[in-house]
Short mmCIF file of C-alpha atoms in Angstrom, two decimals:
data_model
loop_
_atom_site.label_atom_id
_atom_site.label_comp_id
_atom_site.label_asym_id
_atom_site.label_seq_id
_atom_site.Cartn_x
_atom_site.Cartn_y
_atom_site.Cartn_z
CA MET A 1 1.95 -264.43 78.73
CA GLN A 2 4.67 -263.26 76.36
CA GLN A 3 8.25 -264.09 77.34
CA VAL A 4 10.24 -261.11 78.54
CA TYR A 5 13.84 -260.83 79.72
CA ASN A 6 14.39 -258.49 82.65
CA PHE A 7 17.92 -257.04 82.71
CA ALA A 8 17.23 -254.71 85.65
CA ALA A 9 20.02 -254.03 88.13
CA GLY A 10 17.69 -254.48 91.09
CA PRO A 11 15.09 -255.38 92.11
CA ALA A 12 16.08 -258.03 89.66
CA VAL A 13 14.99 -261.19 87.90
CA LEU A 14 14.19 -264.17 90.15
CA PRO A 15 14.28 -267.87 89.19
CA GLN A 16 11.10 -269.02 87.47
CA PRO A 17 10.91 -272.30 89.45
CA VAL A 18 11.03 -270.30 92.68
CA LEU A 19 8.30 -267.92 91.55
CA GLN A 20 6.15 -270.89 90.59
CA GLN A 21 6.65 -272.51 94.00
CA VAL A 22 5.73 -269.24 95.71
CA LYS A 23 2.57 -269.09 93.62
CA ASP A 24 1.66 -272.66 94.53
CA GLU A 25 2.26 -272.16 98.26
CA PHE A 26 1.10 -268.59 98.67
CA LEU A 27 -2.45 -269.14 99.90
CA SER A 28 -1.65 -271.99 102.29
CA TYR A 29 1.95 -272.52 103.35
CA HIS A 30 2.57 -276.23 104.03
CA ASN A 31 -1.19 -276.80 104.25
CA SER A 32 -1.42 -274.52 107.29
CA GLY A 33 -4.38 -272.63 105.88
CA MET A 34 -2.32 -269.45 106.23
CA SER A 35 -0.36 -267.54 103.63
CA ILE A 36 3.38 -267.22 104.13
CA THR A 37 2.65 -263.51 104.59
CA GLU A 38 0.39 -264.32 107.56
CA ILE A 39 2.41 -266.75 109.66
CA SER A 40 3.94 -265.59 112.93
CA HIS A 41 7.69 -265.02 113.07
CA ARG A 42 7.52 -266.76 116.47
CA SER A 43 5.91 -269.89 115.03
CA SER A 44 7.63 -273.22 114.51
CA LEU A 45 6.75 -272.90 110.82
CA PHE A 46 8.90 -269.80 110.48
CA GLN A 47 11.66 -271.06 112.74
CA ASP A 48 12.05 -273.99 110.36
CA ILE A 49 12.19 -271.55 107.41
CA ILE A 50 14.90 -269.31 108.85
CA ASP A 51 16.95 -272.23 110.20
CA ASP A 52 16.86 -273.96 106.82
CA ALA A 53 17.73 -270.74 104.97
CA GLU A 54 20.76 -270.20 107.18
CA LYS A 55 21.93 -273.81 106.86
CA THR A 56 21.59 -273.78 103.07
CA LEU A 57 23.42 -270.45 102.76
CA ARG A 58 26.21 -271.78 104.99
CA ASP A 59 26.54 -274.81 102.74
CA LEU A 60 26.55 -272.74 99.54
CA MET A 61 29.14 -270.22 100.73
CA GLN A 62 31.10 -272.61 102.98
CA ILE A 63 30.56 -270.33 105.98
CA PRO A 64 32.46 -271.55 109.07
CA ASP A 65 30.77 -271.91 112.44
CA ASP A 66 32.70 -268.98 113.89
CA TYR A 67 30.75 -266.64 111.62
CA ALA A 68 27.24 -265.46 112.46
CA VAL A 69 24.63 -265.24 109.70
CA LEU A 70 22.08 -262.45 110.15
CA PHE A 71 18.89 -261.72 108.26
CA VAL A 72 18.26 -258.01 108.78
CA GLN A 73 16.37 -255.10 107.27
CA GLY A 74 17.37 -251.68 105.98
CA GLY A 75 19.04 -252.65 102.72
CA GLY A 76 22.71 -252.61 101.86
CA SER A 77 22.81 -248.83 102.31
CA GLN A 78 21.99 -249.14 106.01
CA GLN A 79 25.14 -251.23 106.37
CA PHE A 80 27.15 -248.16 105.37
CA THR A 81 26.23 -246.91 108.84
CA GLU A 82 26.14 -250.20 110.73
CA VAL A 83 29.66 -251.25 109.76
CA PRO A 84 31.45 -248.22 111.26
CA LEU A 85 28.99 -248.16 114.15
CA ASN A 86 29.77 -251.76 115.12
CA LEU A 87 33.38 -252.19 114.01
CA GLY A 88 34.86 -248.69 113.99
CA THR A 89 36.82 -247.38 116.96
CA ASN A 90 39.57 -245.09 115.71
CA ASN A 91 40.80 -245.58 112.14
CA VAL A 92 38.90 -247.14 109.25
CA ALA A 93 39.85 -247.46 105.59
CA TYR A 94 38.01 -247.73 102.29
CA ILE A 95 38.89 -248.52 98.69
CA ASP A 96 36.88 -246.29 96.36
CA THR A 97 35.70 -248.09 93.23
CA GLY A 98 32.57 -246.13 92.39
CA ASN A 99 29.26 -244.75 93.53
CA TRP A 100 28.42 -247.22 96.29
CA SER A 101 31.92 -247.05 97.74
CA LYS A 102 31.64 -243.26 97.86
CA LYS A 103 28.33 -243.52 99.70
CA ALA A 104 29.84 -245.92 102.22
CA ILE A 105 32.74 -243.53 102.77
CA ALA A 106 30.37 -240.59 103.22
CA GLU A 107 28.45 -242.43 105.94
CA ALA A 108 31.63 -243.38 107.80
CA GLN A 109 32.74 -239.76 107.71
CA LYS A 110 29.66 -238.80 109.74
CA PHE A 111 31.23 -240.42 112.82
CA PRO A 112 33.33 -237.66 114.42
CA SER A 113 35.38 -240.19 116.41
CA LEU A 114 36.63 -241.98 113.28
CA LYS A 115 39.48 -241.11 110.98
CA VAL A 116 38.47 -242.32 107.52
CA THR A 117 41.23 -243.10 105.01
CA THR A 118 40.77 -243.83 101.31
CA LEU A 119 43.55 -246.28 100.44
CA ALA A 120 43.02 -246.20 96.67
CA SER A 121 40.56 -244.88 94.12
CA SER A 122 39.50 -245.74 90.57
CA GLU A 123 38.52 -242.15 89.76
CA ALA A 124 41.61 -241.58 87.61
CA THR A 125 40.42 -244.30 85.21
CA HIS A 126 36.80 -243.07 85.34
CA ASN A 127 35.95 -246.21 87.33
CA THR A 128 36.83 -248.52 84.45
CA THR A 129 39.33 -250.49 86.57
CA ILE A 130 39.85 -251.77 90.10
CA PRO A 131 42.71 -249.75 91.61
CA MET A 132 45.94 -251.25 92.83
CA VAL A 133 46.34 -250.92 96.60
CA PRO A 134 49.79 -250.10 97.96
CA PRO A 135 51.09 -252.33 100.76
CA VAL A 136 49.00 -251.73 103.87
CA SER A 137 51.20 -251.44 106.94
CA ALA A 138 48.95 -249.23 109.08
CA ASN A 139 46.45 -250.67 111.53
CA TYR A 140 42.81 -250.05 110.75
CA ASP A 141 39.67 -251.27 112.47
CA TYR A 142 38.68 -252.57 109.04
CA VAL A 143 39.25 -252.06 105.31
CA HIS A 144 36.05 -251.85 103.25
CA ILE A 145 35.61 -252.84 99.60
CA THR A 146 32.69 -253.17 97.21
CA THR A 147 33.26 -256.54 95.55
CA ASN A 148 31.17 -255.69 92.48
CA ASN A 149 30.24 -252.24 91.24
CA THR A 150 26.70 -252.41 89.91
CA ILE A 151 26.76 -249.03 88.21
CA GLU A 152 30.27 -249.00 86.79
CA GLY A 153 30.48 -252.71 85.88
CA THR A 154 33.79 -253.56 87.59
CA THR A 155 34.52 -256.40 89.98
CA TYR A 156 37.19 -257.92 92.22
CA PHE A 157 38.44 -261.27 91.01
CA ASP A 158 41.45 -261.07 93.33
CA LEU A 159 40.98 -259.49 96.73
CA PRO A 160 43.37 -256.75 97.86
CA ASP A 161 46.09 -257.57 100.36
CA VAL A 162 45.16 -255.57 103.46
CA GLY A 163 47.76 -257.11 105.73
CA LYS A 164 46.47 -258.09 109.15
CA ASN A 165 43.47 -255.79 108.90
CA VAL A 166 39.88 -256.99 108.84
CA LEU A 167 38.39 -256.96 105.34
CA VAL A 168 34.73 -255.90 105.01
CA GLY A 169 32.92 -256.61 101.74
CA ASP A 170 29.79 -255.08 100.30
CA MET A 171 28.79 -258.06 98.18
CA SER A 172 25.31 -256.85 97.30
CA SER A 173 25.46 -257.42 93.55
CA ASN A 174 27.58 -260.55 93.20
CA ILE A 175 26.96 -262.62 96.31
CA LEU A 176 26.45 -266.27 95.26
CA ALA A 177 27.35 -265.35 91.66
CA GLN A 178 31.07 -265.98 91.96
CA ARG A 179 33.14 -267.74 94.59
CA TYR A 180 34.85 -265.82 97.39
CA ASN A 181 36.45 -267.37 100.46
CA VAL A 182 34.37 -266.18 103.41
CA GLN A 183 37.36 -266.54 105.72
CA ASP A 184 39.17 -263.82 103.76
CA PHE A 185 36.61 -261.39 105.19
CA GLY A 186 35.76 -260.33 108.71
CA LEU A 187 32.31 -259.24 107.58
CA ILE A 188 30.23 -259.50 104.41
CA TYR A 189 26.92 -257.81 103.74
CA ALA A 190 24.56 -257.93 100.79
CA GLY A 191 21.19 -256.50 99.92
CA ALA A 192 19.02 -259.36 98.72
CA GLN A 193 17.30 -257.76 95.74
CA LYS A 194 19.79 -258.78 93.07
CA ASN A 195 20.61 -262.46 93.54
CA ILE A 196 18.58 -263.63 96.52
CA ALA A 197 15.07 -262.27 97.13
CA PRO A 198 12.81 -259.22 96.83
CA ALA A 199 14.01 -255.91 98.24
CA GLY A 200 13.72 -255.56 102.02
CA LEU A 201 16.18 -258.18 103.26
CA THR A 202 19.92 -257.86 103.89
CA ILE A 203 22.31 -260.70 104.61
CA VAL A 204 25.15 -260.04 107.07
CA ILE A 205 27.91 -262.63 107.60
CA ALA A 206 30.14 -261.60 110.49
CA ARG A 207 33.02 -263.19 112.34
CA ARG A 208 31.69 -263.67 115.84
CA ASP A 209 34.72 -262.21 117.61
CA LEU A 210 34.18 -258.88 115.83
CA ILE A 211 30.61 -258.23 116.95
CA GLY A 212 28.96 -257.58 120.28
CA LYS A 213 31.98 -255.71 121.67
CA LYS A 214 30.58 -252.19 121.69
CA LYS A 215 27.94 -251.41 124.29
CA GLY A 216 25.01 -249.04 124.12
CA LEU A 217 24.39 -249.34 120.38
CA PRO A 218 20.85 -248.83 119.04
CA ALA A 219 19.22 -252.26 119.27
CA MET A 220 18.21 -252.52 115.61
CA LEU A 221 21.75 -251.62 114.49
CA ASP A 222 23.64 -253.89 116.89
CA TYR A 223 25.10 -256.96 115.17
CA GLY A 224 25.77 -258.61 118.53
CA LEU A 225 22.18 -258.26 119.68
CA GLN A 226 20.78 -259.37 116.33
CA SER A 227 23.00 -262.44 116.46
CA ALA A 228 22.05 -263.24 120.06
CA LYS A 229 18.36 -263.03 119.10
CA GLY A 230 18.76 -265.21 116.01
CA SER A 231 17.69 -262.31 113.73
CA LEU A 232 14.40 -262.24 115.64
CA TYR A 233 14.79 -259.18 117.87
CA ASN A 234 11.78 -257.74 116.07
CA THR A 235 9.52 -259.00 113.28
CA PRO A 236 11.87 -259.88 110.41
CA PRO A 237 10.93 -259.75 106.72
CA VAL A 238 9.26 -263.17 106.82
CA PHE A 239 8.30 -263.41 103.16
CA ASN A 240 11.74 -262.32 101.96
CA ILE A 241 13.53 -264.85 104.15
CA TYR A 242 11.17 -267.56 102.90
CA MET A 243 11.98 -266.60 99.29
CA ALA A 244 15.69 -266.43 100.05
CA GLY A 245 15.55 -270.00 101.32
CA LEU A 246 13.85 -271.14 98.12
CA VAL A 247 16.49 -269.39 96.00
CA PHE A 248 19.27 -271.00 98.06
CA HIS A 249 17.79 -274.45 97.35
CA TRP A 250 17.41 -273.55 93.66
CA LEU A 251 21.10 -272.69 93.63
CA GLU A 252 21.90 -276.05 95.19
CA ASP A 253 19.86 -277.74 92.45
CA CYS A 254 21.88 -275.77 89.86
CA GLY A 255 25.12 -277.17 91.26
CA GLY A 256 26.06 -274.50 93.79
CA VAL A 257 28.13 -271.33 93.58
CA ASP A 258 31.03 -272.80 91.60
CA GLU A 259 28.73 -274.14 88.90
CA MET A 260 26.78 -270.89 88.85
CA GLU A 261 30.00 -268.93 88.37
CA LYS A 262 30.80 -271.08 85.32
CA VAL A 263 27.38 -270.27 83.88
CA ASN A 264 27.79 -266.57 84.68
CA ARG A 265 31.19 -266.50 83.00
CA ALA A 266 29.66 -268.09 79.90
CA LYS A 267 26.80 -265.58 79.83
CA ALA A 268 29.14 -262.62 80.28
CA LYS A 269 31.51 -263.91 77.58
CA ILE A 270 28.72 -264.05 75.02
CA LEU A 271 27.92 -260.38 75.60
CA TYR A 272 31.49 -259.11 75.95
CA ASP A 273 32.63 -261.00 72.84
CA TYR A 274 29.92 -259.29 70.83
CA LEU A 275 30.70 -255.87 72.29
CA ASP A 276 34.41 -256.21 71.54
CA GLN A 277 33.80 -256.82 67.83
CA SER A 278 30.88 -254.41 67.42
CA LYS A 279 31.31 -251.22 65.40
CA LEU A 280 28.34 -249.55 67.12
CA PHE A 281 28.44 -250.67 70.76
CA SER A 282 31.39 -250.74 73.12
CA ALA A 283 32.14 -251.77 76.71
CA PRO A 284 34.00 -249.06 78.66
CA VAL A 285 35.42 -251.33 81.40
CA LYS A 286 38.96 -252.68 80.97
CA PRO A 287 38.77 -256.45 80.25
CA ALA A 288 40.62 -257.60 83.39
CA PHE A 289 38.05 -255.95 85.66
CA ARG A 290 34.79 -256.62 83.83
CA SER A 291 31.89 -257.69 86.01
CA LEU A 292 30.18 -261.01 85.38
CA THR A 293 26.87 -259.62 86.60
CA ASN A 294 26.56 -255.99 85.45
CA VAL A 295 27.65 -255.11 81.92
CA PRO A 296 27.51 -251.42 80.91
CA PHE A 297 27.78 -250.55 77.23
CA VAL A 298 27.37 -247.46 75.05
CA THR A 299 27.14 -246.26 71.47
CA GLY A 300 28.79 -242.92 72.22
CA ASN A 301 25.66 -241.06 71.14
CA ALA A 302 22.91 -240.36 73.69
CA ALA A 303 20.19 -240.21 71.05
CA MET A 304 21.30 -243.54 69.60
CA ASP A 305 21.40 -245.05 73.08
CA GLN A 306 17.79 -244.02 73.65
CA LYS A 307 16.74 -245.34 70.25
CA PHE A 308 18.24 -248.70 71.13
CA ILE A 309 16.63 -248.80 74.59
CA THR A 310 13.22 -248.04 73.09
CA ALA A 311 13.60 -250.71 70.41
CA ALA A 312 14.85 -253.27 72.93
CA THR A 313 11.88 -252.60 75.20
CA GLU A 314 9.52 -253.20 72.30
CA ALA A 315 11.33 -256.50 71.73
CA LYS A 316 10.67 -257.45 75.39
CA LEU A 317 14.29 -256.94 76.43
CA LEU A 318 13.52 -254.84 79.46
CA ASN A 319 15.31 -252.41 81.78
CA LEU A 320 18.48 -251.96 79.74
CA LYS A 321 18.77 -248.24 80.47
CA GLY A 322 22.05 -247.42 82.20
CA HIS A 323 22.25 -245.79 85.61
CA ARG A 324 21.49 -242.08 85.52
CA LEU A 325 25.03 -241.26 86.71
CA VAL A 326 26.71 -242.87 83.69
CA GLY A 327 24.02 -243.13 81.00
CA GLY A 328 24.22 -245.58 78.15
CA MET A 329 22.95 -249.11 78.68
CA ARG A 330 23.48 -251.83 81.23
CA ALA A 331 22.60 -255.51 81.12
CA SER A 332 22.49 -257.19 84.52
CA LEU A 333 23.14 -260.92 84.20
CA TYR A 334 22.28 -262.17 87.66
CA ASN A 335 22.03 -265.84 88.50
CA ALA A 336 18.40 -266.11 87.45
CA MET A 337 18.98 -264.63 83.99
CA PRO A 338 18.97 -267.61 81.61
CA ILE A 339 21.62 -267.88 78.95
CA THR A 340 18.84 -267.71 76.35
CA GLY A 341 18.15 -264.15 77.52
CA VAL A 342 21.74 -263.16 76.79
CA THR A 343 21.80 -264.82 73.37
CA LYS A 344 18.52 -263.11 72.46
CA LEU A 345 19.96 -259.76 73.57
CA VAL A 346 23.10 -260.20 71.47
CA HIS A 347 21.07 -261.32 68.46
CA PHE A 348 18.87 -258.24 68.81
CA MET A 349 21.91 -255.95 69.18
CA ALA A 350 23.43 -257.37 66.02
CA GLU A 351 20.19 -256.80 64.09
CA PHE A 352 19.92 -253.27 65.44
CA GLU A 353 23.51 -252.54 64.48
CA GLN A 354 22.97 -253.91 60.99
CA GLY A 355 19.94 -251.65 60.61
CA GLU A 356 21.96 -248.58 61.54
CA LYS A 357 24.58 -249.12 58.83
#
């Protein structure tokens, strides 16, 4: 099979060693005679899988014992509702850094009992920066940020100072790709389909004292109940949790989050360095805020953009089309994207540029 490089924003590239292990184990997991897709979520086989996945994730992210780790369904977008449902009482605050932040804000605004405040916005810079947040003296139930903006290509390297308020982070597109201190957050959530597993699984990391307080919540949306049931209130996404565990171990074998961040910085530098000297392509995001995992770039001409995307696809550099809201191109450099994929992309871009002179 011909080598391809998948730069999709999600569902995204997964580590080849993990995919090979899945292939080898798929028909009979641990010689059980049953596929991983057939085993009961109440079996000891699966209990071992979910326990190991949680332990390995705790080790990788240095998650303290006073935080619960949940494996839930619904995707990151469902958390736009679950966060205000579980943590919101009166006043909640958001920092708007792009499309996914706006969607989170819109969901919070559907709760008539909540006053929703936007503390800062990157709209004035066309989402090419992370906005400065003025000193936060008011009391909010939480302050929500999106740590990495998949569409716009911006990221938080330094977290905002939110005073004594609880910080909530949507970490869907850069969880495990760069180091954050879990204890700086009250709650973290992340859809799995970018750096962890196939779509259908969401990771929630929540400080235990923040959840389980509100009564009468819908069972499937109640962090406290999900924690009390060990993420097994109903049938969880068994296959996805199994794959997440394999990816967590692969990350350990790669040296952990800190080592992976070094690799991701190296990959991103190769692409940004080329973009900054190119006469055809450019990166719209201001250098201080450039994402390590999602790199948008443009030629400034829609027809030229499409010509490049078509040529890149023929060269087996796949899924480089930018999000429909911003156009252009986007290369997603998640953990499983090898550095050879980035060097091949840059080499191809240089050849394409030379051909357009």
